[in-house]
Amino acid sequence: MAQEPSGGDTVYLDYNATAPLRPEALEAMVGALRNVGNASSMHHAGREASIRVDRARRQLASLLNCSASEIIFTSGATEANNLALRAAYAQGGALVTTAVEHPAVLEAARAITQGTPDALAILPVDAEGVVDLAKLDKALEDFLPRGVALVSVMLANNETGVLTDLQPIIKAAHTAGALVHTDATQYVGRLPLDLQQLDVDLLSLSAHKFGGPQGVGALFLRRGTSLPYHPLLLGGGQERGWRAGTLNVAGIVGLGAAAEASQLYMREEAIRTAKLRDDLETHLRARVPKCRINGASVPRLPGVTSVTFPELPADAVLAAMPQVAASDGSACSSGAPSPSHVLLAMGRSRDNADSTVRFSLGYATTSRDIERGVEAITAAVAHVRSLLSADAGP
Ligand code: PMP
């Protein structure tokens, strides 16, 4: 059942920043919070907590079609990405990633390889945000003497929703002896993912993107992967030593319940969300002259649309429709004055990047939200346009 994301009047179109907590997750978390046990304790209360964690691990493993023992719980995708990159780089060799990754990959990759010349390749994308495979082959070849430790390419982009066809990337990387990591944060729980078919070695996810709580996520580490043991946090040896610290039982339980609900409703939610997104785009194209949709001609996540309103600053458009929750660029970097690195990498001008709003829909979005959203967006665009033309003067 859908839950009101926030306040009755808000049209919440910011699922890529965070999705509303699924009722199943809330209920499971309340149950877990009522239990006092530490999952590492041997007594009854501790056992009960660890049984709940085991269940959540199985729920997530079922969503991903992997083994429960291949999951390391973390504080989110940021930590999972950092852990994957640092551990892989510890074996030596270079890192290869793309220009459109989330900062949790890009910044980590830059920091980890800092001071070592030629240890990082950042692959470009085309105008639709798709990675150029020829450039990957070239990078793998250029790095031959040093070897490539890890190729990290996201499965779905957080700003545009553009999907990556990972199979050829995995094939090229594995042939070159590199491990493959994917940041699947925006993909998990929204489209089917089968880790028996998709042969990545490492995968990151975050619960709050698919209806779990914030501050909890996981790293999938395929059994048998030869990854140097290189945890970010040392301490009590939880998560087979890969992530020390008392387990966030309630958060993990919420993640598990959200994974189960996502798996159960995924197909119908994906179809419904894609239709609502398509309706939104159709109405915007018809009613907002000159608006442009980024990545529209390639496969995308069902619920995301990145819309450029040329010449209109995105922050002014957002300010003119306070009842709509959406993002200019990515929410994670909002507050920073720099334009979206994703849109720049797709060849957009700085002005166009600054005039782009991301609307992201999800499991609880309704057709009424889209109707109200379209009205508000159309009015906001007209308002900002009239302000700018008044400013320009006669
Ligand atoms: N990767 C991607 C693609 C994301 O969209 C996000 C969240 N915006 C993250 C990583 C980081 O997730 P978290 O902040 O939950 O750690």
XYZ file of C-alpha atoms and ligand atoms in Angstrom:
410
model
C 0.000 0.000 0.000
C 1.218 3.434 -0.868
C 2.036 5.847 1.880
C 1.830 9.635 1.733
C 5.495 10.619 1.270
C 5.356 13.896 3.133
C 2.560 16.268 3.972
C -0.714 15.913 2.089
C -0.048 18.813 -0.271
C 3.381 17.937 -1.565
C 3.723 16.373 -4.984
C 6.720 14.222 -4.197
C 8.764 13.636 -7.359
C 12.182 13.045 -5.806
C 12.443 9.257 -5.421
C 16.027 9.260 -6.673
C 16.995 11.428 -3.715
C 15.055 9.206 -1.354
C 11.906 7.118 -1.678
C 9.223 7.198 1.012
C 9.571 4.419 3.557
C 7.471 1.432 2.582
C 4.830 0.560 5.195
C 6.249 -2.990 5.332
C 9.652 -1.540 6.250
C 8.216 0.736 8.906
C 6.307 -2.093 10.524
C 9.296 -4.429 10.525
C 11.543 -1.717 11.943
C 9.177 -0.922 14.805
C 9.239 -4.612 15.707
C 13.041 -4.631 15.630
C 13.366 -1.413 17.634
C 11.272 -2.970 20.408
C 13.888 -5.697 20.766
C 16.848 -4.786 22.948
C 19.397 -7.299 21.632
C 22.782 -6.810 20.021
C 22.970 -9.209 17.062
C 26.383 -10.398 18.275
C 25.196 -11.329 21.783
C 24.716 -14.992 22.612
C 21.697 -14.586 24.900
C 18.082 -14.864 23.842
C 17.574 -11.173 22.972
C 20.769 -11.154 20.926
C 19.730 -14.324 19.146
C 16.414 -12.751 18.288
C 18.153 -9.710 16.800
C 20.489 -11.912 14.784
C 17.544 -13.978 13.504
C 15.970 -10.757 12.217
C 19.242 -9.773 10.514
C 19.529 -13.233 8.938
C 16.013 -12.909 7.586
C 16.792 -9.482 6.092
C 19.935 -10.909 4.514
C 17.851 -13.645 2.876
C 15.249 -11.122 1.727
C 17.917 -9.012 0.030
C 19.634 -12.103 -1.406
C 16.304 -13.178 -2.882
C 15.819 -9.786 -4.548
C 19.299 -10.006 -6.092
C 19.285 -13.783 -6.655
C 22.557 -14.242 -4.807
C 23.570 -16.071 -1.660
C 22.940 -14.448 1.735
C 26.599 -15.044 2.574
C 27.624 -12.724 -0.270
C 26.094 -9.654 1.409
C 27.975 -7.197 3.619
C 25.703 -4.679 5.323
C 27.022 -1.113 5.332
C 25.769 2.384 6.138
C 24.707 2.898 2.517
C 25.969 2.932 -1.036
C 28.581 5.592 -0.309
C 30.328 3.257 2.098
C 29.818 0.221 -0.155
C 31.372 2.080 -3.107
C 34.326 3.269 -1.045
C 34.859 -0.220 0.347
C 34.750 -1.848 -3.098
C 37.138 0.632 -4.690
C 39.627 0.717 -1.835
C 39.785 -3.033 -1.445
C 40.186 -3.642 -5.177
C 42.842 -0.967 -5.524
C 44.805 -2.505 -2.651
C 45.809 -5.332 -5.003
C 47.630 -2.876 -7.267
C 46.731 -1.941 -10.832
C 44.602 0.887 -12.100
C 40.949 1.874 -11.657
C 38.624 2.479 -14.585
C 35.316 4.249 -14.130
C 33.045 6.684 -15.992
C 32.454 10.418 -16.068
C 28.817 10.051 -14.998
C 29.288 8.080 -11.774
C 27.953 9.326 -8.478
C 30.539 11.275 -6.425
C 30.678 8.298 -4.054
C 32.550 6.493 -6.838
C 34.249 9.376 -8.640
C 35.574 11.164 -5.563
C 36.632 7.893 -3.953
C 38.454 6.836 -7.137
C 40.231 10.199 -7.361
C 41.268 10.155 -3.699
C 42.440 6.556 -3.743
C 44.619 6.985 -6.824
C 45.856 10.454 -5.944
C 49.598 10.681 -6.112
C 49.946 7.716 -8.458
C 50.240 8.877 -12.058
C 48.147 7.039 -14.630
C 46.295 4.963 -12.083
C 42.807 6.155 -13.010
C 40.883 6.301 -16.276
C 37.533 8.093 -16.423
C 35.621 7.001 -19.502
C 33.548 9.540 -21.435
C 29.902 9.067 -22.407
C 27.988 10.109 -25.509
C 25.248 12.758 -25.721
C 22.707 10.295 -24.292
C 24.928 9.347 -21.364
C 25.989 5.950 -22.707
C 29.532 4.698 -22.066
C 31.700 4.299 -25.132
C 32.848 0.658 -25.236
C 35.719 1.411 -27.585
C 37.096 3.760 -24.935
C 36.896 0.999 -22.352
C 38.846 -1.354 -24.618
C 41.430 1.362 -25.167
C 41.800 2.020 -21.431
C 42.177 -1.683 -20.689
C 44.837 -1.905 -23.389
C 46.680 1.242 -22.256
C 46.832 -0.087 -18.728
C 48.092 -3.500 -19.820
C 51.575 -3.168 -18.295
C 50.160 -2.096 -14.934
C 46.942 -4.095 -15.142
C 43.470 -2.941 -14.144
C 42.304 -3.776 -10.638
C 38.687 -2.777 -11.082
C 36.232 -1.452 -13.632
C 33.370 0.376 -11.906
C 30.346 1.365 -14.006
C 26.951 2.288 -12.625
C 23.868 0.313 -13.659
C 21.504 3.312 -13.726
C 22.338 6.978 -13.574
C 20.854 8.912 -10.668
C 20.332 12.127 -12.641
C 19.007 10.866 -15.963
C 17.984 7.265 -15.224
C 20.029 6.134 -18.248
C 20.784 2.405 -17.997
C 24.102 0.732 -18.753
C 24.303 -2.482 -20.732
C 26.838 -4.083 -18.418
C 27.315 -7.434 -20.171
C 29.884 -6.282 -22.764
C 31.677 -4.243 -20.099
C 31.909 -7.267 -17.817
C 33.186 -9.414 -20.664
C 35.909 -6.935 -21.671
C 36.964 -6.301 -18.058
C 37.111 -9.967 -17.097
C 39.062 -10.804 -20.247
C 41.601 -8.177 -19.152
C 41.742 -9.743 -15.676
C 39.937 -6.878 -13.926
C 37.207 -7.152 -11.314
C 33.883 -5.463 -12.064
C 31.934 -3.334 -9.630
C 28.604 -1.690 -10.297
C 26.891 1.026 -8.332
C 23.339 -0.276 -8.633
C 21.883 2.146 -6.093
C 19.190 3.533 -8.391
C 18.439 0.204 -10.049
C 17.917 -2.198 -7.175
C 14.264 -2.702 -6.309
C 13.087 -0.900 -9.436
C 13.995 -3.319 -12.220
C 14.748 -7.049 -11.987
C 18.349 -7.901 -11.209
C 19.676 -11.457 -11.333
C 23.215 -11.891 -10.065
C 23.341 -15.419 -11.486
C 23.049 -13.821 -14.926
C 24.901 -10.559 -14.356
C 28.446 -11.611 -13.568
C 29.660 -8.571 -11.621
C 32.060 -9.229 -8.756
C 30.859 -6.382 -6.543
C 27.645 -4.361 -6.360
C 26.560 -1.468 -4.143
C 23.069 -0.498 -3.025
C 21.286 1.761 -0.573
C 18.011 0.883 1.178
C 16.360 4.306 1.005
C 16.170 4.284 -2.764
C 13.729 1.365 -2.755
C 11.608 2.114 0.284
C 13.909 1.149 3.129
C 15.352 3.558 5.696
C 18.234 5.980 5.148
C 21.677 5.136 6.500
C 21.786 1.465 5.596
C 22.889 -0.367 2.465
C 25.003 -3.259 1.324
C 27.929 -4.420 -0.729
C 27.498 -7.671 -2.651
C 30.833 -9.495 -2.836
C 30.645 -12.565 -5.047
C 31.853 -15.753 -3.394
C 35.283 -16.743 -4.657
C 36.233 -13.222 -5.753
C 39.884 -12.646 -5.064
C 39.674 -9.303 -3.324
C 42.393 -8.196 -0.894
C 41.003 -8.079 2.635
C 40.897 -4.328 3.118
C 37.993 -3.134 5.286
C 37.395 0.572 5.862
C 36.498 0.008 9.512
C 38.312 -2.288 11.904
C 36.900 -3.392 15.204
C 34.650 -6.162 16.374
C 34.866 -8.244 13.213
C 31.183 -8.078 12.249
C 30.182 -8.935 8.667
C 32.988 -11.494 8.391
C 35.471 -8.761 9.253
C 34.508 -6.630 6.255
C 32.538 -4.055 8.230
C 33.164 -3.779 11.934
C 30.618 -2.118 14.195
C 27.429 -3.152 15.953
C 24.870 -4.017 13.329
C 22.128 -1.479 12.654
C 19.477 -4.118 13.304
C 16.394 -1.966 12.754
C 17.846 -0.422 9.605
C 18.845 -3.792 8.206
C 15.414 -5.215 9.017
C 13.811 -2.252 7.220
C 16.075 -2.853 4.227
C 15.049 -6.523 4.152
C 11.325 -5.764 4.337
C 11.660 -3.124 1.592
C 13.582 -5.618 -0.552
C 10.823 -8.186 -0.136
C 8.061 -5.690 -0.965
C 10.023 -4.379 -3.966
C 10.463 -7.899 -5.266
C 6.778 -8.665 -4.811
C 5.462 -5.547 -6.586
C 8.357 -4.768 -8.931
C 6.839 -5.687 -12.261
C 3.559 -3.865 -11.743
C 5.305 -0.863 -10.155
C 7.799 -0.587 -13.027
C 5.035 -0.627 -15.635
C 2.863 1.818 -13.723
C 5.742 4.192 -12.948
C 6.992 4.193 -16.540
C 3.516 5.064 -17.763
C 3.232 7.954 -15.302
C 6.690 9.196 -16.303
C 5.734 8.973 -19.987
C 2.519 10.915 -19.266
C 4.539 13.587 -17.475
C 6.907 13.892 -20.435
C 4.079 13.987 -22.977
C 2.337 16.797 -21.112
C 5.538 18.762 -20.580
C 6.506 18.456 -24.249
C 3.056 19.684 -25.253
C 2.776 22.508 -22.768
C 6.302 23.777 -22.212
C 7.765 24.932 -25.501
C 11.452 24.136 -26.033
C 11.814 21.787 -23.051
C 14.209 18.886 -23.724
C 14.465 15.496 -22.107
C 17.930 14.136 -21.469
C 18.652 10.522 -22.370
C 15.158 10.062 -23.834
C 16.269 7.950 -26.787
C 18.057 5.240 -24.780
C 16.773 2.754 -22.169
C 16.136 4.446 -18.823
C 14.800 3.620 -15.393
C 10.998 3.664 -15.382
C 10.494 6.599 -13.040
C 13.058 9.224 -13.975
C 13.010 12.202 -16.288
C 15.683 14.866 -16.589
C 14.152 17.942 -18.201
C 16.035 20.972 -19.497
C 14.073 24.226 -19.626
C 16.478 26.275 -21.772
C 17.337 29.709 -20.415
C 15.401 29.189 -17.183
C 17.521 28.609 -14.073
C 16.413 25.337 -12.477
C 16.586 26.775 -8.957
C 14.169 29.557 -9.963
C 11.755 27.034 -11.498
C 11.890 24.910 -8.349
C 11.392 27.965 -6.132
C 8.311 28.910 -8.155
C 6.627 25.581 -7.398
C 7.179 24.926 -3.693
C 4.453 22.282 -3.683
C 6.554 20.063 -5.969
C 9.548 18.219 -4.523
C 12.124 17.668 -7.285
C 15.862 18.269 -7.748
C 18.122 20.480 -9.770
C 20.999 18.224 -10.750
C 21.489 15.537 -8.150
C 20.308 16.086 -4.602
C 23.579 14.744 -3.226
C 25.504 17.620 -4.750
C 22.845 20.271 -4.371
C 24.118 23.177 -2.352
C 27.315 23.032 -4.368
C 27.490 25.802 -6.954
C 29.046 23.589 -9.659
C 26.830 22.389 -12.513
C 25.910 18.734 -12.915
C 29.003 16.771 -13.977
C 26.680 14.213 -15.553
C 25.066 16.696 -17.938
C 28.415 18.301 -18.745
C 29.812 14.853 -19.557
C 26.851 14.411 -21.938
C 28.005 17.535 -23.751
C 25.387 19.931 -22.400
C 26.423 23.542 -21.944
C 26.783 24.891 -18.439
C 23.667 27.007 -19.007
C 21.630 24.010 -20.064
C 22.928 21.991 -17.115
C 21.874 24.806 -14.794
C 18.422 24.789 -16.420
C 17.733 21.118 -15.781
C 15.325 19.627 -13.265
C 15.138 15.961 -12.336
C 11.731 14.516 -11.586
C 11.773 11.009 -10.155
C 8.687 8.912 -9.515
C 8.171 5.668 -7.667
C 5.925 3.122 -6.071
C 3.556 5.587 -4.379
C 3.289 8.157 -7.190
C -0.284 8.584 -8.456
C -1.793 9.939 -11.668
C -3.143 12.797 -9.536
C 0.465 13.658 -8.593
C 1.308 13.857 -12.283
C -1.721 16.045 -13.070
C -0.890 18.400 -10.222
C 2.804 18.287 -11.084
C 2.190 19.226 -14.724
C 0.002 22.187 -13.699
C 2.586 23.402 -11.188
C 5.545 22.971 -13.540
C 3.777 24.727 -16.410
C 2.821 27.644 -14.176
C 6.326 27.852 -12.652
C 7.987 27.908 -16.063
C 5.611 30.651 -17.266
C 6.244 32.628 -14.079
C 10.043 32.449 -14.346
C 9.864 33.282 -18.040
C 7.774 36.401 -17.315
C 10.188 37.485 -14.552
C 13.154 37.124 -16.890
C 11.492 39.015 -19.735
C 10.484 41.792 -17.302
C 14.118 41.915 -16.152
C 15.304 42.159 -19.737
C 13.191 45.326 -19.995
C 11.583 46.878 -23.054
N 25.221 6.021 -5.831
C 24.158 6.538 -6.454
C 23.961 6.243 -7.904
C 23.245 7.336 -5.755
O 22.205 7.851 -6.394
C 23.475 7.577 -4.374
C 22.524 8.448 -3.575
N 22.148 9.625 -4.184
C 24.596 7.011 -3.783
C 25.449 6.238 -4.533
C 24.905 7.234 -2.328
O 23.938 6.622 -1.530
P 23.902 6.937 0.038
O 23.912 8.428 0.161
O 22.631 6.328 0.489
O 25.114 6.328 0.632
